[in-house]
Short mmCIF file of C-alpha atoms in Angstrom, two decimals:
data_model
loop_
_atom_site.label_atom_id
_atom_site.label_comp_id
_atom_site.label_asym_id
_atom_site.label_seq_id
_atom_site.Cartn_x
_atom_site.Cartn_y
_atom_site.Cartn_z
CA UNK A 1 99.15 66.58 96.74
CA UNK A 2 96.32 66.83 94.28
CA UNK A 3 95.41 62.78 93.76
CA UNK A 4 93.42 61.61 97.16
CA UNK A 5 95.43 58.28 97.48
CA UNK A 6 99.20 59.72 97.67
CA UNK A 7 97.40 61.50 100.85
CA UNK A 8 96.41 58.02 102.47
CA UNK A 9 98.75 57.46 105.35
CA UNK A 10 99.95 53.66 105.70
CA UNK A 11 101.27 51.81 109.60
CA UNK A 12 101.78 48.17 110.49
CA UNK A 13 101.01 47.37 114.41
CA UNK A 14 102.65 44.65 114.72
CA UNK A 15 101.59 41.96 116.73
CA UNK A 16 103.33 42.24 120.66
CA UNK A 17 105.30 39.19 122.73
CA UNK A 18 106.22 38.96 126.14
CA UNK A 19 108.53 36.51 126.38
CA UNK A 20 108.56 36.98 129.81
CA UNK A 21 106.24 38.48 132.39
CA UNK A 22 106.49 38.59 136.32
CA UNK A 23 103.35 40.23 138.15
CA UNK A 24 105.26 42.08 140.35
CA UNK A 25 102.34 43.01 142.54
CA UNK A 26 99.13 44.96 142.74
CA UNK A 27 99.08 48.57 143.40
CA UNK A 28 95.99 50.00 145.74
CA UNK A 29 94.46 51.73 142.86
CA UNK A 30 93.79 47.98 141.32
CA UNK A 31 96.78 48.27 138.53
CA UNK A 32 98.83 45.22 138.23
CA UNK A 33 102.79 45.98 138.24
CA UNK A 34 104.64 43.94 136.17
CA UNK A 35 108.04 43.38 135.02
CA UNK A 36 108.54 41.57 131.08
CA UNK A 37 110.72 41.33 128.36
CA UNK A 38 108.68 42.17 125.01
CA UNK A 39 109.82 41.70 121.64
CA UNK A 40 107.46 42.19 118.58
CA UNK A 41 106.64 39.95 115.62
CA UNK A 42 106.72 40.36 111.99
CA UNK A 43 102.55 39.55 111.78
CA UNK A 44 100.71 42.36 111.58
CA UNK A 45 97.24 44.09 111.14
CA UNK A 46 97.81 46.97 108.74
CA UNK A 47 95.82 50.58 109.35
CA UNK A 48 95.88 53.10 107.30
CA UNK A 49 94.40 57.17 107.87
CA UNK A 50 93.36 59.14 104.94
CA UNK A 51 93.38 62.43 106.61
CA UNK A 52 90.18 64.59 106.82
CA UNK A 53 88.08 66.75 109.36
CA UNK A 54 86.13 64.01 110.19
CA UNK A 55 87.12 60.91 112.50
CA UNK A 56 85.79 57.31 111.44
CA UNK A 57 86.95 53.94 111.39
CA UNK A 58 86.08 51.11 108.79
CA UNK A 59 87.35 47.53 109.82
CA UNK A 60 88.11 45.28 107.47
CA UNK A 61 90.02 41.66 106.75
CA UNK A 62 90.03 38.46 107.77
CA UNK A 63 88.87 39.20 111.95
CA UNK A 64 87.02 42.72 111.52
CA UNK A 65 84.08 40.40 112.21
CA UNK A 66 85.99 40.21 115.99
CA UNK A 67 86.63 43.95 116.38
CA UNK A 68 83.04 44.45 117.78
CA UNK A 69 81.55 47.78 117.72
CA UNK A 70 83.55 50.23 116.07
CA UNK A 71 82.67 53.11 118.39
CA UNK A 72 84.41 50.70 121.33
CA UNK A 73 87.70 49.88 119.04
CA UNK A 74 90.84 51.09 120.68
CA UNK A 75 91.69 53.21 117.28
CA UNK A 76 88.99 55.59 117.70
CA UNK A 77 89.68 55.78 121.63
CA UNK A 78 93.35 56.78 121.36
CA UNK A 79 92.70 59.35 118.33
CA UNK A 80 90.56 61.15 120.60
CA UNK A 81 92.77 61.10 123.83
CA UNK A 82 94.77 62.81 121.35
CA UNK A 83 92.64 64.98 120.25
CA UNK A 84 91.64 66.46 123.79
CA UNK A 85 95.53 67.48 123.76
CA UNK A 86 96.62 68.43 120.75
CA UNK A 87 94.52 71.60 119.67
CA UNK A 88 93.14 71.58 116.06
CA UNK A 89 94.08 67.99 115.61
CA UNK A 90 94.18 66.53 111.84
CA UNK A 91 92.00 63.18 112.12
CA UNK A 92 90.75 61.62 109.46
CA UNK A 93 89.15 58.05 107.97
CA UNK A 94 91.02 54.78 109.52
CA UNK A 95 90.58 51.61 107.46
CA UNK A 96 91.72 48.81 109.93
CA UNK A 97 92.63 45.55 107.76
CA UNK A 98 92.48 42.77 111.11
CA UNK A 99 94.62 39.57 110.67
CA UNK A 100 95.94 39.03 114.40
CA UNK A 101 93.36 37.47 116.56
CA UNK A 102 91.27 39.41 119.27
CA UNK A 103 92.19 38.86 122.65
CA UNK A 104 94.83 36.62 122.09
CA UNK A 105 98.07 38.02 124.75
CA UNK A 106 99.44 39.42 121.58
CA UNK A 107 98.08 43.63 122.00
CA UNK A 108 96.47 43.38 118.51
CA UNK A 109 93.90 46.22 119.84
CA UNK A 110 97.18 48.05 121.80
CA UNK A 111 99.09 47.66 118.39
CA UNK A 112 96.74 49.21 116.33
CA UNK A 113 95.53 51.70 118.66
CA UNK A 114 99.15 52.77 118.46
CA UNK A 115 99.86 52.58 114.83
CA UNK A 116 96.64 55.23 114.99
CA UNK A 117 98.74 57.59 117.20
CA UNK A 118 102.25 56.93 114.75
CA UNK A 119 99.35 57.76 111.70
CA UNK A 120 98.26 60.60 113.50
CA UNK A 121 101.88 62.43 114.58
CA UNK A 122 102.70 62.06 110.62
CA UNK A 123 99.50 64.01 109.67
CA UNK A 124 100.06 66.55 112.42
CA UNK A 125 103.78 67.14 111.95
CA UNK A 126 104.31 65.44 115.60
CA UNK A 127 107.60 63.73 117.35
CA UNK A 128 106.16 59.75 118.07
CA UNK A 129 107.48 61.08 121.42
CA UNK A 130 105.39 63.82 121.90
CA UNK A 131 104.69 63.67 125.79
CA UNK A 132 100.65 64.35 124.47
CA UNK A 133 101.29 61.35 121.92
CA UNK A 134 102.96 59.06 124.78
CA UNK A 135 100.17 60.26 127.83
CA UNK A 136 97.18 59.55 124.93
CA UNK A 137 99.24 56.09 124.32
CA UNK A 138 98.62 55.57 128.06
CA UNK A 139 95.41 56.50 129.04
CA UNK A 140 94.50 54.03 126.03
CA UNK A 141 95.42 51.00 127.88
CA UNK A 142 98.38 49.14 129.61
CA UNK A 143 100.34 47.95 126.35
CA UNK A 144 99.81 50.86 124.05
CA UNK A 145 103.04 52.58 125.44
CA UNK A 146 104.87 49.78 124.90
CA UNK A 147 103.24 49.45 121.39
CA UNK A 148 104.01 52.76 120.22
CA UNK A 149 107.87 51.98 119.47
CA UNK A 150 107.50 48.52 118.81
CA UNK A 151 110.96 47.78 119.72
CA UNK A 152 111.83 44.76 121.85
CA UNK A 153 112.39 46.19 125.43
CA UNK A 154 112.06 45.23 129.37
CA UNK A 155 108.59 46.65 130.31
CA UNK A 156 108.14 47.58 134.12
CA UNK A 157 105.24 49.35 135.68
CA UNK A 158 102.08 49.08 134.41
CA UNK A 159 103.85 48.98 131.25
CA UNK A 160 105.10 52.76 130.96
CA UNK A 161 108.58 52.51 131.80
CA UNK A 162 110.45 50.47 128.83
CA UNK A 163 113.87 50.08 129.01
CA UNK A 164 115.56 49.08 125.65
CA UNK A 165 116.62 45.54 125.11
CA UNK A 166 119.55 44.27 122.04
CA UNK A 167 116.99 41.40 121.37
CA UNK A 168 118.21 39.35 118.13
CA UNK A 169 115.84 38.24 115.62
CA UNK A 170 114.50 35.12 116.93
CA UNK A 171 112.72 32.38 114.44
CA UNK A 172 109.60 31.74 116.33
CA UNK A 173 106.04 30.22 115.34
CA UNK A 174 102.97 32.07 117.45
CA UNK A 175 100.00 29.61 117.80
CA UNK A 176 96.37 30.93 119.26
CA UNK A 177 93.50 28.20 119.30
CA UNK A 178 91.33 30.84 118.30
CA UNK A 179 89.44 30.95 121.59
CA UNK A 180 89.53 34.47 123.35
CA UNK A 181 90.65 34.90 126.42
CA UNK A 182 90.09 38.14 128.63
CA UNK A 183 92.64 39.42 130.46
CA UNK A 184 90.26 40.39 133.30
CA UNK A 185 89.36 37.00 133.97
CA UNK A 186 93.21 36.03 134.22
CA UNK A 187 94.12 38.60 136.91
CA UNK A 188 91.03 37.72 138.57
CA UNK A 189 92.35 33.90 138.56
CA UNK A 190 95.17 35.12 139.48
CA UNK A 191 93.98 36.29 142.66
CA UNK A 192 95.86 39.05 143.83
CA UNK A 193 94.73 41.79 146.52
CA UNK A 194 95.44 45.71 145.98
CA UNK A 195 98.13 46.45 148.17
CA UNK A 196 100.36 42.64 147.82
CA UNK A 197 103.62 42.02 146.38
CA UNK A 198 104.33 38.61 145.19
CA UNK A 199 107.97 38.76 145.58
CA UNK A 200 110.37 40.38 148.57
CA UNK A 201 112.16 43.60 147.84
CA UNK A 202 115.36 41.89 147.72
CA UNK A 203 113.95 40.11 144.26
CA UNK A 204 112.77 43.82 142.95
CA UNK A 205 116.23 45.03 143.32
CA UNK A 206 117.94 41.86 141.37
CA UNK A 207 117.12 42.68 138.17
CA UNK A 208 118.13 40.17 135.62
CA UNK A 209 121.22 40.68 134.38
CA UNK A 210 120.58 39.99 130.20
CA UNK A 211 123.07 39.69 127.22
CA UNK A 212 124.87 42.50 125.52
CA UNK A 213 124.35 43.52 122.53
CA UNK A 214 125.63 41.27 119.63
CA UNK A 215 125.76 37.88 121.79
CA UNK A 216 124.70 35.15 120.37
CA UNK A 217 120.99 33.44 120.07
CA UNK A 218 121.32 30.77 122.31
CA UNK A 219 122.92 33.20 125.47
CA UNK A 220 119.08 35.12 124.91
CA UNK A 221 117.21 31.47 125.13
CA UNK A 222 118.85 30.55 127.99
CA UNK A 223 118.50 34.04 129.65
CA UNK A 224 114.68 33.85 128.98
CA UNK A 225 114.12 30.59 130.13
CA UNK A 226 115.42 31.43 133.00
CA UNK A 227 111.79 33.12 133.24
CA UNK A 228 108.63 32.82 133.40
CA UNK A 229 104.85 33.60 132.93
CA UNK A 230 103.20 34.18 135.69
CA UNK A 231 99.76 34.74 134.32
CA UNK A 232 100.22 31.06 132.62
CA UNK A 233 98.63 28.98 135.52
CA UNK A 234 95.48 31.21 136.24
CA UNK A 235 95.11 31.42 132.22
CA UNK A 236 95.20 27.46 132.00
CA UNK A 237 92.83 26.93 134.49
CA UNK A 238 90.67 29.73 132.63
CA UNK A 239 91.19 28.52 129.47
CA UNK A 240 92.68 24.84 129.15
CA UNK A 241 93.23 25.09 125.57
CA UNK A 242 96.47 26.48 126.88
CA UNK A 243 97.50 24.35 127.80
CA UNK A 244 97.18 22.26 124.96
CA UNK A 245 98.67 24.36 122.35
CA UNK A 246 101.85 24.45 124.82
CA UNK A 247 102.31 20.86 124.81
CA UNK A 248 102.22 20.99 120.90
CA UNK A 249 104.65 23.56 120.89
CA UNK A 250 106.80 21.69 123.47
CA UNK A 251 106.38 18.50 120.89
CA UNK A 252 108.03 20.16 117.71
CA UNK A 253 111.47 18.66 116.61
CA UNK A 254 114.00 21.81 117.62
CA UNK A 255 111.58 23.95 120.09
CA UNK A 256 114.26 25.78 122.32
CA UNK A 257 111.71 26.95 125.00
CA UNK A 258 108.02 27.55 124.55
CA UNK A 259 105.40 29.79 126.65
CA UNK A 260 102.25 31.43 126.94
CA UNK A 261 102.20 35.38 125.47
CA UNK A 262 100.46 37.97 128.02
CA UNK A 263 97.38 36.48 129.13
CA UNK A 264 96.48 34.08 126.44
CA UNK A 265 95.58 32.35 125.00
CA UNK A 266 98.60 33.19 122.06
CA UNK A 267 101.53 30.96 123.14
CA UNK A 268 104.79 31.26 121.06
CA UNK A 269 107.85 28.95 120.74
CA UNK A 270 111.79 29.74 119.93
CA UNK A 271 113.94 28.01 117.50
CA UNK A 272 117.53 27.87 116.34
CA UNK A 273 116.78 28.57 112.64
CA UNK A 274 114.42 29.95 110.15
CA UNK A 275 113.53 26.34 108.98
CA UNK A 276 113.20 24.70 112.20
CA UNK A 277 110.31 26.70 112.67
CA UNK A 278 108.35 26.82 109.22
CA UNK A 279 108.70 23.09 109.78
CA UNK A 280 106.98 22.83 113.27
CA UNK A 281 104.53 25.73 111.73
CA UNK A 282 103.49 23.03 108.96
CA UNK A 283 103.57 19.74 111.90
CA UNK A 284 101.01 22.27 113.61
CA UNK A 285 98.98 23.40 111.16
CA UNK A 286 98.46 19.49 109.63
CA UNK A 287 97.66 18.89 112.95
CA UNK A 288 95.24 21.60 114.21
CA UNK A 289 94.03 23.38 110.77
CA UNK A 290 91.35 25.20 113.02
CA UNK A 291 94.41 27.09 114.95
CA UNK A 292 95.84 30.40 113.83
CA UNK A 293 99.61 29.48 113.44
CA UNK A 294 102.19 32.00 112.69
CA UNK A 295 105.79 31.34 111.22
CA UNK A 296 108.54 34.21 111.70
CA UNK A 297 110.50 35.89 113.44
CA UNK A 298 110.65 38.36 117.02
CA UNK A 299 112.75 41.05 117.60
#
């Protein structure tokens, strides 16, 4: 290719939803298992590698004023995980355009970081499951695994073992009061000793049983509300705002079941139909105009 831009490589990380999450228990070594059902959304922050000898990131868009330090951004961490396994690795300038907000319960960070790693197995020639590609996805962080498909699964572990999941698209709106909250401080509300289980072994063993493939939207809704969030009471009394945005969810003419997303403070809600939702996005965002407020779809 002789003109520079056909070269420039182009990946959506698309913002992550757990539509359900148990903690599970925390292993000795600190790490939280979990079990959750994670679907992705149709928002996005959009990266893009032009492929060189030299690795760099530029951040750009509405939030790169949120990304922090560059030399900290998840993007530059997982290119070099991979790097330290893949010999003679092809790297390159990454221009990160940010539109999801920073920690939100939504893996904007985990999403990019592994849209960098898709980027970087099409400059290098690699499978996207490349057992160096999936252990760099891992050492990255906790949702980067899960990230690197981006295909609606049940996540188990400390989010390495996803099991695939016939999710339908879903209409949904996402809402985030734009107030970060850290994950640390949830699992520290949370309160949970290394070594402790939450539930008995019997409950590990019941999985849930979920639809089949092709059932119908409403069989999924009532499967999931069946669920829960069990990192949504430590993150309300970290961050009330929570709780606020849920009861404005809960308050929108059609809302099938609403929830908080990972730790917060995101918090999505399901609906029947496409325009059910764009009309509780528009209620919201008359409403709260200082909120981030997505209209879409999961799946």
């Amino acid at each position: 290719m002789t003109d520079g831009s056909a070269t420039t490589l182009r990946d959506e990380a698309r913002a992550k939803v757990n539509l359900t999450l148990r903690v599970v228990g925390r292993r000795p070594d600190g790490y939280h298992e979990l079990e959750s059902v994670v679907a992705f959304a149709d928002c996005a922050d959009h990266l893009t590698l032009q492929p060189g000898a030299a690795l760099s990131l530029t951040t750009i868009g509405p939030g790169a004023q949120d990304c922090g330090d560059s030399a900290d951004n998840l993007v530059l961490k997982a290119a070099r995980l991979l790097g330290e396994r893949v010999p003679n690795l092809k790297a390159g300038a990454f221009t990160l355009d940010k539109h999801l907000p920073v920690a939100a319960g939504i893996g904007g960070g985990s999403a990019d970081a592994a849209a960098a790693l898709r980027l970087l197995a099409r400059a290098n020639d690699l499978a996207v499951d490349d057992p160096r590609l999936v252990e760099a996805a891992r050492l990255t962080g906790a949702d980067v695994p899960v990230c690197l498909p981006s295909k609606p699964c049940v996540m188990t572990g400390v989010g390495e073992k996803l099991s695939p999941l016939p999710l339908p698209r879903i209409p949904a709106v996402m809402v985030n009061p734009r107030v970060p909250v850290a994950t640390k401080d949830v699992f520290t509300a949370l309160g949970l000793k290394p070594g402790s289980l939450t539930i008995g072994a019997t409950d590990v063993l019941a999985a849930p049983a979920w639809p089949k493939a092709g059932a119908p939207l409403a069989d999924w809704v009532v499967s999931l509300g069946a669920g829960t969030n069990d990192l949504e009471p430590p993150a309300l009394k970290v961050e009330p705002a929570v709780g606020t945005v849920l009861e404005a969810l809960r308050a929108t003419p059609g809302v099938q079941l609403a929830r908080m997303s990972g730790s917060g403070a995101t918090c999505f809600a399901l609906y029947a139909d496409d325009v059910s939702a764009r009309a509780a996005a528009d209620t919201l965002r008359a409403a709260h105009p200082g909120w981030w407020v997505h209209a879409g779809s999961l799946s």
